[in-house]
Amino acid sequence: MSAITQAASVLLTRGSNLPELLVVRRAESLRFFGGYHAFPGGKVVAEDEDVPVWSGPTPGRDARIACAARELFEETGVLLARRLDGSFPLDTNPWKERPRLLDDTLRFDDFLSTHRLRLHAADFLLAGSLITPEFSAVRFDTAFYVATLPPGQQADIWPGELDAGFWTTPDALLARWTRGECLVSPPTVSLLELLRGRPATDLPSLLAPVIRALAADAIPPIYFAPAVQMIPLKTIGLPQSTYTNAYLVGSEKLYLLDPGAHEEREQGRLFDLLDARLREAPAFEAVVLTHHHPDHIGAAAAVASRYRVPVFAHRRTVELLKGRVQVDRTLDAGDRLELGTAPDGSGPWHLEAAWTPGHAGGHLVFYEAHYRLLFAGDMVSMLSSVVIVPPDGDLTLYLESLRRLRGFDCRMLLPGHGAPTVRPKQVIDDALAHRAKREEQLLAALREGGPHTIADLASRLYRDLPAGLMPLAALQVWAGLEKLLREGKAARVGTVDPDTTDRHLWVAVACGERPA
Ligand SMILES: [Zn+2]
């Protein structure tokens, strides 16, 4: 499990009738929600612990309020600190020091005391804390505060970690998001949905039931795109991918992609979510499988029988699942799953299947053209490199399929493991480069002495890998050797142990040479 970092975020409001909120756009380069709209905020740093926060006659310490105030000032220039007479500063003097706070040459508590300014807890209304779900490699426990823009102050976003900021209402920003005009981080989407037509000061009471449900282990509402709910489920899998993302796509017609949960308890969490969604009366059309691996199909049969829906998959997947999951319809490249009217009312939208063999012989990905989404299954993993297990797995085909994925006009790639990415081409290029490097290393190891067993090659190539992961490394080497064999760059000589995958000795073949 990854460590959880404390963080704070501010919903800054202005105006009284229909209050607006300050929303910022995070720079593309940021690792966490780069390119997404969110509320200002950031992680707690050590010096936040030293900042006095006043809630009575004597100051106390509240690192998250200090963090909220510091991040808000650094990111937007809005200063939620009061003078000794209780008024907020209007003068420009403190603003001159903003760059020094940004580059960490000035401490926030020194800055405040120089200007005789105090943070008051009453200026920060705590709405509640949300923790990044466990599937994510980067996790935050973020306290969300509601605050009001002090009179006379203005927000001023400087290019850096953020590249834009603007005032908007929940309805206006959600409408833009629903039209596919911008990215909004999933927690921000959830908060904006709660705040539609409600004053921001209601947020603590609106958020409380959500926090209670999450504490009772409900699946969080994660929307990276409109009408696309990401559902990370605990699955039986390889290390680093003990979660597999199912996706519930559609608002009028629902398709559930890859429900992988195997355990009854985890399936129960999924059923609770589906029951709640189906109360809104959309039509549940089918369970759709990208491929046959256990961490993608664990709940397929259970969902199909509970909700009386068919299962769709590629014909190769049908063969491999025989006796385990009954597939009712085969899908092939170009087949469409109609989703009804798009969430913005602009017309029909659909998923289109593409056949991408390699990781699995029957692997399908699904492209959605309205928001330019690619449901990539296990073609790309955001957590580790994708494992290819021969003979169903085929590295040559996998690389061909991966290059084909690069050609999709895709804004967001939604993988089976890890968080969606808005830099799909970069991620695919990195994966291709990594494979090319591994192949070079494999050829170099083959040429050194030999003949070699697969285990021997794996231990040379993956020197620093924990022993428990070695069998996986051996599978990667095997997949690489099969590719080199097909290309005439490697050959099998002799037999070691006919009952295991490591049954042959392998040698490199120089150009045009035939092994003895
Ligand atoms: Zn897989």
Short mmCIF file of C-alpha atoms and ligand atoms in Angstrom, two decimals:
data_model
loop_
_atom_site.label_atom_id
_atom_site.label_comp_id
_atom_site.label_asym_id
_atom_site.label_seq_id
_atom_site.Cartn_x
_atom_site.Cartn_y
_atom_site.Cartn_z
CA MET A 1 0.00 0.00 0.00
CA SER A 2 1.28 3.45 -0.86
CA ALA A 3 1.88 6.13 1.79
CA ILE A 4 -0.78 8.82 2.22
CA THR A 5 0.32 12.47 2.15
CA GLN A 6 -1.61 15.13 4.08
CA ALA A 7 -2.95 17.93 1.90
CA ALA A 8 -5.39 20.83 1.93
CA SER A 9 -7.55 22.49 -0.70
CA VAL A 10 -9.66 25.67 -0.67
CA LEU A 11 -13.06 26.29 -2.25
CA LEU A 12 -12.80 30.07 -2.43
CA THR A 13 -16.13 31.81 -3.04
CA ARG A 14 -17.08 35.32 -4.11
CA GLY A 15 -20.47 37.03 -4.58
CA SER A 16 -23.60 36.33 -2.58
CA ASN A 17 -26.64 35.41 -4.71
CA LEU A 18 -25.12 32.72 -6.94
CA PRO A 19 -21.65 32.47 -5.46
CA GLU A 20 -18.80 31.67 -7.80
CA LEU A 21 -15.86 29.42 -6.98
CA LEU A 22 -12.22 29.93 -7.91
CA VAL A 23 -11.02 27.03 -10.06
CA VAL A 24 -7.45 26.57 -11.28
CA ARG A 25 -6.00 24.52 -14.12
CA ARG A 26 -3.01 22.40 -13.12
CA ALA A 27 0.00 22.45 -15.46
CA GLU A 28 0.22 19.53 -17.92
CA SER A 29 3.61 18.55 -16.54
CA LEU A 30 2.35 17.78 -13.02
CA ARG A 31 2.35 14.11 -12.04
CA PHE A 32 -0.89 14.34 -10.06
CA PHE A 33 -3.82 15.54 -12.21
CA GLY A 34 -1.63 17.46 -14.68
CA GLY A 35 -3.90 19.35 -17.13
CA TYR A 36 -6.98 19.00 -14.90
CA HIS A 37 -9.11 21.71 -13.35
CA ALA A 38 -9.25 21.58 -9.54
CA PHE A 39 -9.46 23.81 -6.50
CA PRO A 40 -6.27 25.55 -5.29
CA GLY A 41 -4.29 23.56 -2.75
CA GLY A 42 -1.33 21.32 -2.18
CA LYS A 43 0.46 19.10 0.25
CA VAL A 44 1.33 19.90 3.85
CA VAL A 45 5.03 20.70 4.37
CA ALA A 46 6.98 20.58 7.64
CA GLU A 47 6.92 24.36 8.18
CA ASP A 48 3.09 24.33 8.12
CA GLU A 49 3.31 22.74 11.58
CA ASP A 50 4.99 25.91 12.95
CA VAL A 51 2.41 28.46 11.81
CA PRO A 52 0.19 29.85 14.61
CA VAL A 53 -3.52 29.52 13.89
CA TRP A 54 -5.87 31.55 16.09
CA SER A 55 -9.18 30.19 17.26
CA GLY A 56 -9.36 31.98 20.64
CA PRO A 57 -7.24 34.26 22.80
CA THR A 58 -4.11 32.15 22.27
CA PRO A 59 -2.85 30.60 19.01
CA GLY A 60 -2.77 26.87 18.38
CA ARG A 61 -1.36 24.83 15.54
CA ASP A 62 -3.30 23.46 12.57
CA ALA A 63 -0.97 22.41 9.77
CA ARG A 64 -3.77 21.84 7.28
CA ILE A 65 -5.23 25.33 7.72
CA ALA A 66 -1.71 26.77 7.45
CA CYS A 67 -1.17 24.69 4.32
CA ALA A 68 -4.51 25.85 2.85
CA ALA A 69 -3.64 29.51 3.48
CA ARG A 70 -0.07 29.18 2.18
CA GLU A 71 -1.03 27.26 -0.97
CA LEU A 72 -3.88 29.66 -1.72
CA PHE A 73 -1.55 32.66 -1.41
CA GLU A 74 1.28 31.06 -3.40
CA GLU A 75 -1.02 29.86 -6.18
CA THR A 76 -3.54 32.69 -6.44
CA GLY A 77 -2.24 35.70 -4.46
CA VAL A 78 -5.32 35.63 -2.22
CA LEU A 79 -4.28 36.06 1.41
CA LEU A 80 -6.67 34.74 4.07
CA ALA A 81 -4.81 36.32 6.98
CA ARG A 82 -5.99 39.21 9.16
CA ARG A 83 -4.32 42.24 10.68
CA LEU A 84 -4.43 42.67 14.46
CA ASP A 85 -7.55 44.86 14.06
CA GLY A 86 -9.30 41.94 12.36
CA SER A 87 -9.26 43.44 8.85
CA PHE A 88 -7.79 41.71 5.79
CA PRO A 89 -4.82 43.36 4.09
CA LEU A 90 -5.48 45.21 0.86
CA ASP A 91 -2.03 46.74 0.40
CA THR A 92 0.36 45.30 -2.15
CA ASN A 93 3.34 44.94 0.17
CA PRO A 94 2.85 41.26 1.13
CA TRP A 95 2.31 40.39 -2.54
CA LYS A 96 5.92 41.32 -3.33
CA GLU A 97 7.08 38.40 -1.22
CA ARG A 98 5.00 35.82 -3.06
CA PRO A 99 7.92 34.74 -5.31
CA ARG A 100 10.09 34.10 -2.23
CA LEU A 101 7.41 31.89 -0.72
CA LEU A 102 7.07 30.08 -4.04
CA ASP A 103 10.79 29.34 -4.29
CA ASP A 104 11.01 28.41 -0.58
CA THR A 105 13.45 31.20 0.38
CA LEU A 106 10.88 32.65 2.81
CA ARG A 107 8.93 30.73 5.45
CA PHE A 108 5.20 31.37 5.63
CA ASP A 109 5.21 31.97 9.42
CA ASP A 110 8.08 34.52 9.05
CA PHE A 111 6.19 36.24 6.26
CA LEU A 112 3.02 36.46 8.39
CA SER A 113 4.80 37.72 11.50
CA THR A 114 6.77 40.37 9.54
CA HIS A 115 3.46 41.83 8.38
CA ARG A 116 1.77 41.23 11.77
CA LEU A 117 -0.83 39.03 10.10
CA ARG A 118 -2.68 36.12 11.72
CA LEU A 119 -4.49 33.07 10.39
CA HIS A 120 -7.91 32.63 11.98
CA ALA A 121 -9.45 29.15 12.05
CA ALA A 122 -12.91 30.73 11.65
CA ASP A 123 -11.96 31.90 8.13
CA PHE A 124 -11.61 28.26 7.02
CA LEU A 125 -14.82 26.22 7.11
CA LEU A 126 -13.82 22.54 7.08
CA ALA A 127 -16.11 20.63 4.68
CA GLY A 128 -14.43 17.26 5.24
CA SER A 129 -11.49 15.16 4.10
CA LEU A 130 -11.26 12.86 1.09
CA ILE A 131 -8.57 10.23 0.66
CA THR A 132 -7.33 9.21 -2.80
CA PRO A 133 -8.61 5.66 -3.32
CA GLU A 134 -6.18 2.80 -2.83
CA PHE A 135 -5.74 2.00 -6.55
CA SER A 136 -3.65 5.14 -7.03
CA ALA A 137 0.16 5.10 -6.82
CA VAL A 138 0.06 8.65 -5.41
CA ARG A 139 -2.36 9.15 -2.51
CA PHE A 140 -3.46 12.23 -0.58
CA ASP A 141 -5.67 12.81 2.46
CA THR A 142 -7.05 16.20 1.48
CA ALA A 143 -8.98 18.52 3.80
CA PHE A 144 -11.37 20.73 1.82
CA TYR A 145 -12.06 24.19 3.26
CA VAL A 146 -14.68 26.71 2.19
CA ALA A 147 -13.53 30.35 2.42
CA THR A 148 -14.60 33.76 1.14
CA LEU A 149 -12.53 36.11 -1.02
CA PRO A 150 -11.53 39.00 1.30
CA PRO A 151 -12.93 42.38 0.19
CA GLY A 152 -10.66 44.24 -2.21
CA GLN A 153 -8.45 41.25 -3.01
CA GLN A 154 -8.19 39.63 -6.43
CA ALA A 155 -6.98 36.26 -7.62
CA ASP A 156 -3.87 36.42 -9.79
CA ILE A 157 -2.53 33.12 -11.17
CA TRP A 158 1.12 33.05 -12.18
CA PRO A 159 2.33 30.49 -14.71
CA GLY A 160 4.09 27.57 -13.04
CA GLU A 161 2.35 24.70 -11.33
CA LEU A 162 -0.90 26.24 -12.54
CA ASP A 163 -1.51 27.70 -15.97
CA ALA A 164 -4.96 29.28 -15.51
CA GLY A 165 -7.52 30.27 -12.91
CA PHE A 166 -11.04 31.64 -13.18
CA TRP A 167 -14.28 32.18 -11.28
CA THR A 168 -17.15 29.89 -12.20
CA THR A 169 -20.29 28.27 -10.83
CA PRO A 170 -20.60 24.49 -10.37
CA ASP A 171 -23.23 24.37 -13.13
CA ALA A 172 -21.12 26.33 -15.61
CA LEU A 173 -17.96 24.27 -15.09
CA LEU A 174 -19.83 20.94 -15.13
CA ALA A 175 -21.54 22.00 -18.39
CA ARG A 176 -18.13 22.68 -19.99
CA TRP A 177 -16.84 19.35 -18.69
CA THR A 178 -19.90 17.50 -19.99
CA ARG A 179 -19.31 19.03 -23.44
CA GLY A 180 -15.78 17.62 -23.31
CA GLU A 181 -14.18 21.08 -23.30
CA CYS A 182 -12.00 20.57 -20.24
CA LEU A 183 -10.64 18.04 -17.78
CA VAL A 184 -11.79 18.19 -14.16
CA SER A 185 -10.22 16.08 -11.40
CA PRO A 186 -12.61 13.41 -10.04
CA PRO A 187 -12.80 14.82 -6.47
CA THR A 188 -13.57 18.25 -7.95
CA VAL A 189 -16.33 16.72 -10.09
CA SER A 190 -17.83 15.11 -6.96
CA LEU A 191 -17.73 18.38 -4.98
CA LEU A 192 -19.19 20.41 -7.87
CA GLU A 193 -22.04 17.90 -8.28
CA LEU A 194 -22.88 18.29 -4.58
CA LEU A 195 -22.81 22.08 -4.83
CA ARG A 196 -25.13 22.49 -7.86
CA GLY A 197 -27.61 25.20 -6.87
CA ARG A 198 -26.48 25.18 -3.23
CA PRO A 199 -24.42 27.72 -1.26
CA ALA A 200 -20.84 26.61 -0.64
CA THR A 201 -21.38 26.88 3.13
CA ASP A 202 -23.73 23.85 2.81
CA LEU A 203 -20.78 21.71 1.71
CA PRO A 204 -20.02 20.17 5.15
CA SER A 205 -23.57 18.79 5.42
CA LEU A 206 -23.66 17.76 1.73
CA LEU A 207 -20.31 15.99 1.98
CA ALA A 208 -20.97 14.22 5.30
CA PRO A 209 -23.05 11.33 3.85
CA VAL A 210 -20.42 10.78 1.13
CA ILE A 211 -17.67 10.58 3.75
CA ARG A 212 -19.79 8.21 5.88
CA ALA A 213 -20.38 5.93 2.88
CA LEU A 214 -16.67 5.87 2.03
CA ALA A 215 -15.84 5.08 5.67
CA ALA A 216 -18.28 2.16 5.38
CA ASP A 217 -16.21 0.90 2.41
CA ALA A 218 -18.47 2.10 -0.44
CA ILE A 219 -16.78 2.39 -3.85
CA PRO A 220 -15.93 6.08 -4.40
CA PRO A 221 -17.58 7.94 -7.29
CA ILE A 222 -14.64 8.40 -9.67
CA TYR A 223 -15.45 10.21 -12.91
CA PHE A 224 -12.52 11.10 -15.15
CA ALA A 225 -14.98 11.68 -18.01
CA PRO A 226 -18.75 12.32 -18.12
CA ALA A 227 -20.89 9.17 -17.71
CA VAL A 228 -17.77 7.03 -17.33
CA GLN A 229 -17.43 5.72 -13.79
CA MET A 230 -14.08 4.17 -12.98
CA ILE A 231 -14.47 1.33 -10.46
CA PRO A 232 -11.17 0.07 -9.03
CA LEU A 233 -11.81 -3.43 -7.65
CA LYS A 234 -9.57 -5.67 -5.58
CA THR A 235 -8.59 -8.62 -7.75
CA ILE A 236 -6.30 -11.60 -7.77
CA GLY A 237 -3.39 -10.33 -9.73
CA LEU A 238 0.30 -9.82 -10.06
CA PRO A 239 2.11 -7.65 -7.51
CA GLN A 240 1.54 -3.93 -8.16
CA SER A 241 -1.80 -4.64 -9.78
CA THR A 242 -3.97 -5.94 -6.98
CA TYR A 243 -6.62 -3.55 -8.27
CA THR A 244 -8.24 -3.80 -11.67
CA ASN A 245 -10.38 -0.98 -13.02
CA ALA A 246 -13.85 -1.84 -14.16
CA TYR A 247 -15.58 0.97 -16.08
CA LEU A 248 -19.31 1.61 -16.08
CA VAL A 249 -19.95 3.54 -19.29
CA GLY A 250 -23.13 5.35 -20.32
CA SER A 251 -26.06 7.18 -18.76
CA GLU A 252 -29.06 5.84 -20.72
CA LYS A 253 -27.52 2.50 -21.66
CA LEU A 254 -24.86 1.04 -19.39
CA TYR A 255 -22.01 -1.26 -20.30
CA LEU A 256 -19.76 -2.67 -17.58
CA LEU A 257 -16.20 -3.30 -18.75
CA ASP A 258 -13.97 -5.86 -17.00
CA PRO A 259 -15.59 -6.51 -13.59
CA GLY A 260 -12.58 -8.37 -12.16
CA ALA A 261 -13.50 -8.82 -8.48
CA HIS A 262 -13.25 -12.46 -7.49
CA GLU A 263 -14.04 -12.37 -3.76
CA GLU A 264 -17.63 -12.33 -2.61
CA ARG A 265 -17.10 -9.27 -0.41
CA GLU A 266 -15.61 -7.20 -3.23
CA GLN A 267 -18.37 -8.35 -5.58
CA GLY A 268 -20.83 -7.13 -2.91
CA ARG A 269 -19.28 -3.64 -3.05
CA LEU A 270 -19.73 -3.69 -6.85
CA PHE A 271 -23.35 -4.87 -6.54
CA ASP A 272 -24.12 -2.03 -4.10
CA LEU A 273 -22.79 0.46 -6.64
CA LEU A 274 -24.69 -1.12 -9.55
CA ASP A 275 -27.92 -1.33 -7.53
CA ALA A 276 -27.65 2.39 -6.75
CA ARG A 277 -26.93 3.33 -10.37
CA LEU A 278 -29.76 1.15 -11.69
CA ARG A 279 -32.25 2.87 -9.36
CA GLU A 280 -31.84 5.89 -11.70
CA ALA A 281 -33.41 3.55 -14.30
CA PRO A 282 -30.88 3.34 -17.11
CA ALA A 283 -30.83 0.11 -19.14
CA PHE A 284 -27.99 -2.25 -18.16
CA GLU A 285 -26.99 -3.65 -21.56
CA ALA A 286 -24.06 -6.00 -21.03
CA VAL A 287 -20.84 -6.99 -19.34
CA VAL A 288 -17.97 -6.48 -21.78
CA LEU A 289 -14.58 -8.20 -21.40
CA THR A 290 -11.34 -6.87 -22.87
CA HIS A 291 -9.68 -10.27 -22.42
CA HIS A 292 -9.82 -13.54 -20.47
CA HIS A 293 -7.30 -12.97 -17.63
CA PRO A 294 -8.68 -13.77 -14.16
CA ASP A 295 -8.24 -10.22 -12.82
CA HIS A 296 -10.56 -8.91 -15.55
CA ILE A 297 -13.36 -11.48 -15.43
CA GLY A 298 -13.71 -12.40 -11.71
CA ALA A 299 -17.22 -10.96 -11.32
CA ALA A 300 -18.43 -11.35 -14.94
CA ALA A 301 -20.57 -14.46 -14.37
CA ALA A 302 -21.93 -13.17 -11.04
CA VAL A 303 -22.94 -9.79 -12.54
CA ALA A 304 -24.46 -11.47 -15.61
CA SER A 305 -26.64 -13.77 -13.53
CA ARG A 306 -27.64 -11.20 -10.87
CA TYR A 307 -28.69 -8.54 -13.39
CA ARG A 308 -29.68 -10.95 -16.23
CA VAL A 309 -27.37 -9.24 -18.72
CA PRO A 310 -25.35 -10.86 -21.51
CA VAL A 311 -21.53 -11.04 -21.64
CA PHE A 312 -19.68 -9.80 -24.74
CA ALA A 313 -16.09 -10.72 -25.69
CA HIS A 314 -13.82 -11.60 -28.61
CA ARG A 315 -14.20 -15.15 -30.02
CA ARG A 316 -10.71 -16.12 -28.84
CA THR A 317 -11.70 -15.02 -25.30
CA VAL A 318 -14.88 -17.12 -25.65
CA GLU A 319 -12.73 -20.24 -26.30
CA LEU A 320 -10.41 -19.50 -23.39
CA LEU A 321 -13.29 -18.90 -20.96
CA LYS A 322 -15.21 -22.04 -21.92
CA GLY A 323 -16.65 -23.67 -18.77
CA ARG A 324 -15.91 -20.56 -16.63
CA VAL A 325 -17.88 -17.65 -18.10
CA GLN A 326 -20.64 -18.01 -20.64
CA VAL A 327 -20.18 -15.41 -23.38
CA ASP A 328 -23.39 -14.54 -25.23
CA ARG A 329 -22.07 -12.43 -28.07
CA THR A 330 -18.73 -12.24 -29.82
CA LEU A 331 -17.23 -8.87 -30.64
CA ASP A 332 -14.73 -8.13 -33.37
CA ALA A 333 -12.91 -5.10 -34.74
CA GLY A 334 -15.37 -2.38 -35.76
CA ASP A 335 -18.31 -3.67 -33.68
CA ARG A 336 -20.21 -0.88 -31.94
CA LEU A 337 -21.89 -0.71 -28.55
CA GLU A 338 -24.55 2.02 -28.73
CA LEU A 339 -24.71 4.18 -25.59
CA GLY A 340 -27.81 6.27 -26.41
CA THR A 341 -27.60 10.06 -26.29
CA ALA A 342 -24.29 11.61 -25.19
CA PRO A 343 -24.36 13.26 -21.71
CA ASP A 344 -24.26 16.75 -23.30
CA GLY A 345 -27.30 15.93 -25.46
CA SER A 346 -25.30 16.46 -28.66
CA GLY A 347 -26.37 13.19 -30.30
CA PRO A 348 -25.69 9.46 -30.14
CA TRP A 349 -22.43 8.13 -28.78
CA HIS A 350 -20.95 4.65 -28.75
CA LEU A 351 -17.98 2.45 -28.01
CA GLU A 352 -16.19 0.85 -30.94
CA ALA A 353 -14.15 -2.34 -30.49
CA ALA A 354 -10.65 -2.80 -31.91
CA TRP A 355 -8.82 -6.14 -31.78
CA THR A 356 -5.36 -5.77 -30.23
CA PRO A 357 -3.83 -9.26 -29.78
CA GLY A 358 -0.51 -9.67 -27.99
CA HIS A 359 -1.06 -9.41 -24.24
CA ALA A 360 -3.88 -11.88 -24.85
CA GLY A 361 -4.97 -13.45 -28.14
CA GLY A 362 -8.52 -12.11 -27.82
CA HIS A 363 -7.67 -8.69 -26.41
CA LEU A 364 -10.05 -5.89 -27.37
CA VAL A 365 -9.81 -2.17 -26.68
CA PHE A 366 -12.79 0.21 -26.94
CA TYR A 367 -12.67 3.67 -28.47
CA GLU A 368 -15.18 6.40 -27.67
CA ALA A 369 -15.06 9.19 -30.27
CA HIS A 370 -17.12 11.92 -28.56
CA TYR A 371 -14.71 12.53 -25.69
CA ARG A 372 -11.87 10.68 -27.47
CA LEU A 373 -11.48 8.03 -24.77
CA LEU A 374 -9.61 4.76 -25.21
CA PHE A 375 -10.44 1.90 -22.85
CA ALA A 376 -7.16 0.07 -23.15
CA GLY A 377 -7.58 -3.01 -20.92
CA ASP A 378 -4.11 -4.48 -20.34
CA MET A 379 -2.47 -3.01 -23.46
CA VAL A 380 -0.97 -0.33 -21.23
CA SER A 381 -0.45 -0.47 -17.47
CA MET A 382 0.19 2.70 -15.52
CA LEU A 383 1.83 0.71 -12.70
CA SER A 384 4.34 -1.66 -14.29
CA SER A 385 5.22 -3.08 -17.67
CA VAL A 386 2.61 -5.36 -19.25
CA VAL A 387 3.34 -9.07 -18.79
CA ILE A 388 3.30 -11.21 -21.93
CA VAL A 389 2.87 -14.94 -21.23
CA PRO A 390 3.45 -17.24 -24.23
CA PRO A 391 1.94 -19.04 -25.98
CA ASP A 392 -1.32 -17.01 -25.79
CA GLY A 393 0.73 -13.89 -25.17
CA ASP A 394 2.86 -12.88 -28.15
CA LEU A 395 5.37 -10.05 -27.90
CA THR A 396 5.57 -9.45 -31.68
CA LEU A 397 1.78 -9.06 -31.90
CA TYR A 398 1.71 -7.00 -28.71
CA LEU A 399 4.19 -4.48 -30.10
CA GLU A 400 2.26 -4.28 -33.39
CA SER A 401 -0.99 -3.67 -31.47
CA LEU A 402 0.68 -1.07 -29.27
CA ARG A 403 1.94 0.83 -32.34
CA ARG A 404 -1.60 0.71 -33.74
CA LEU A 405 -2.99 2.21 -30.50
CA ARG A 406 -0.62 5.12 -31.01
CA GLY A 407 -2.61 6.04 -34.11
CA PHE A 408 -5.91 6.55 -32.23
CA ASP A 409 -7.06 10.17 -31.87
CA CYS A 410 -7.19 9.77 -28.11
CA ARG A 411 -7.38 12.41 -25.40
CA MET A 412 -7.51 10.04 -22.45
CA LEU A 413 -6.39 6.44 -22.14
CA LEU A 414 -8.19 4.50 -19.42
CA PRO A 415 -6.16 1.43 -18.42
CA GLY A 416 -7.06 -1.74 -16.54
CA HIS A 417 -4.47 -0.93 -13.90
CA GLY A 418 -3.59 2.48 -12.44
CA ALA A 419 -4.96 5.92 -13.19
CA PRO A 420 -6.08 7.15 -16.62
CA THR A 421 -3.55 9.22 -18.53
CA VAL A 422 -4.03 12.29 -20.73
CA ARG A 423 -0.65 11.65 -22.38
CA PRO A 424 -1.39 8.37 -24.15
CA LYS A 425 1.16 8.79 -26.96
CA GLN A 426 3.93 9.53 -24.45
CA VAL A 427 3.00 6.49 -22.35
CA ILE A 428 2.92 4.24 -25.43
CA ASP A 429 6.24 5.61 -26.72
CA ASP A 430 7.81 5.02 -23.29
CA ALA A 431 6.51 1.43 -23.30
CA LEU A 432 7.88 0.82 -26.83
CA ALA A 433 11.26 2.32 -25.87
CA HIS A 434 11.40 0.18 -22.73
CA ARG A 435 10.69 -2.99 -24.76
CA ALA A 436 13.38 -2.07 -27.32
CA LYS A 437 15.93 -1.59 -24.52
CA ARG A 438 14.98 -4.92 -22.94
CA GLU A 439 15.40 -6.65 -26.30
CA GLU A 440 18.89 -5.19 -26.74
CA GLN A 441 19.81 -6.37 -23.24
CA LEU A 442 18.44 -9.83 -23.97
CA LEU A 443 20.46 -10.13 -27.19
CA ALA A 444 23.61 -8.97 -25.39
CA ALA A 445 23.06 -11.54 -22.61
CA LEU A 446 22.43 -14.29 -25.18
CA ARG A 447 25.70 -13.51 -26.95
CA GLU A 448 27.68 -13.78 -23.70
CA GLY A 449 28.70 -17.44 -23.38
CA GLY A 450 25.80 -19.84 -23.40
CA PRO A 451 23.77 -21.76 -24.30
CA HIS A 452 21.44 -20.28 -21.65
CA THR A 453 18.33 -21.29 -19.78
CA ILE A 454 15.53 -18.75 -19.43
CA ALA A 455 16.15 -18.57 -15.66
CA ASP A 456 19.81 -17.79 -16.27
CA LEU A 457 18.96 -14.98 -18.71
CA ALA A 458 16.31 -13.55 -16.37
CA SER A 459 18.74 -13.38 -13.46
CA ARG A 460 21.26 -11.51 -15.65
CA LEU A 461 18.71 -9.06 -17.05
CA TYR A 462 16.80 -8.36 -13.87
CA ARG A 463 19.65 -8.28 -11.33
CA ASP A 464 17.96 -6.09 -8.70
CA LEU A 465 14.53 -7.69 -8.83
CA PRO A 466 13.19 -9.26 -5.59
CA ALA A 467 13.28 -13.07 -5.81
CA GLY A 468 9.48 -13.25 -5.65
CA LEU A 469 9.18 -11.38 -8.94
CA MET A 470 11.73 -13.55 -10.79
CA PRO A 471 9.11 -15.92 -12.27
CA LEU A 472 7.48 -12.88 -13.91
CA ALA A 473 10.82 -11.72 -15.26
CA ALA A 474 11.37 -15.22 -16.66
CA LEU A 475 8.06 -14.98 -18.53
CA GLN A 476 9.13 -11.64 -20.05
CA VAL A 477 12.43 -13.23 -21.14
CA TRP A 478 10.56 -16.17 -22.65
CA ALA A 479 8.26 -13.81 -24.60
CA GLY A 480 11.35 -11.92 -25.81
CA LEU A 481 13.10 -15.13 -26.88
CA GLU A 482 10.05 -16.29 -28.86
CA LYS A 483 10.10 -12.97 -30.72
CA LEU A 484 13.86 -13.28 -31.45
CA LEU A 485 13.32 -16.90 -32.56
CA ARG A 486 10.70 -15.80 -35.09
CA GLU A 487 13.04 -13.08 -36.37
CA GLY A 488 15.91 -15.56 -36.74
CA LYS A 489 18.00 -13.81 -34.08
CA ALA A 490 17.86 -16.61 -31.50
CA ALA A 491 17.57 -20.38 -31.59
CA ARG A 492 16.67 -23.25 -29.27
CA VAL A 493 19.32 -25.91 -28.77
CA GLY A 494 18.85 -29.01 -26.65
CA THR A 495 16.31 -29.75 -23.96
CA VAL A 496 16.64 -29.08 -20.23
CA ASP A 497 13.39 -30.06 -18.62
CA PRO A 498 10.51 -30.95 -20.93
CA ASP A 499 7.92 -30.47 -18.16
CA THR A 500 8.51 -26.77 -17.53
CA THR A 501 8.43 -23.59 -19.60
CA ASP A 502 12.20 -23.45 -19.15
CA ARG A 503 12.65 -26.57 -21.25
CA HIS A 504 15.22 -25.38 -23.78
CA LEU A 505 18.66 -23.87 -23.97
CA TRP A 506 18.88 -20.71 -26.03
CA VAL A 507 21.64 -19.20 -28.15
CA ALA A 508 22.00 -16.06 -30.23
CA VAL A 509 22.14 -16.43 -33.97
CA ALA A 510 24.37 -14.09 -35.96
CA CYS A 511 22.95 -12.73 -39.22
CA GLY A 512 22.33 -15.53 -41.75
CA GLU A 513 23.93 -18.18 -39.52
CA ARG A 514 22.17 -21.44 -38.63
CA PRO A 515 22.69 -22.98 -35.21
CA ALA A 516 24.56 -26.27 -35.07
ZN ZN B 1 -4.29 -9.27 -18.61
#
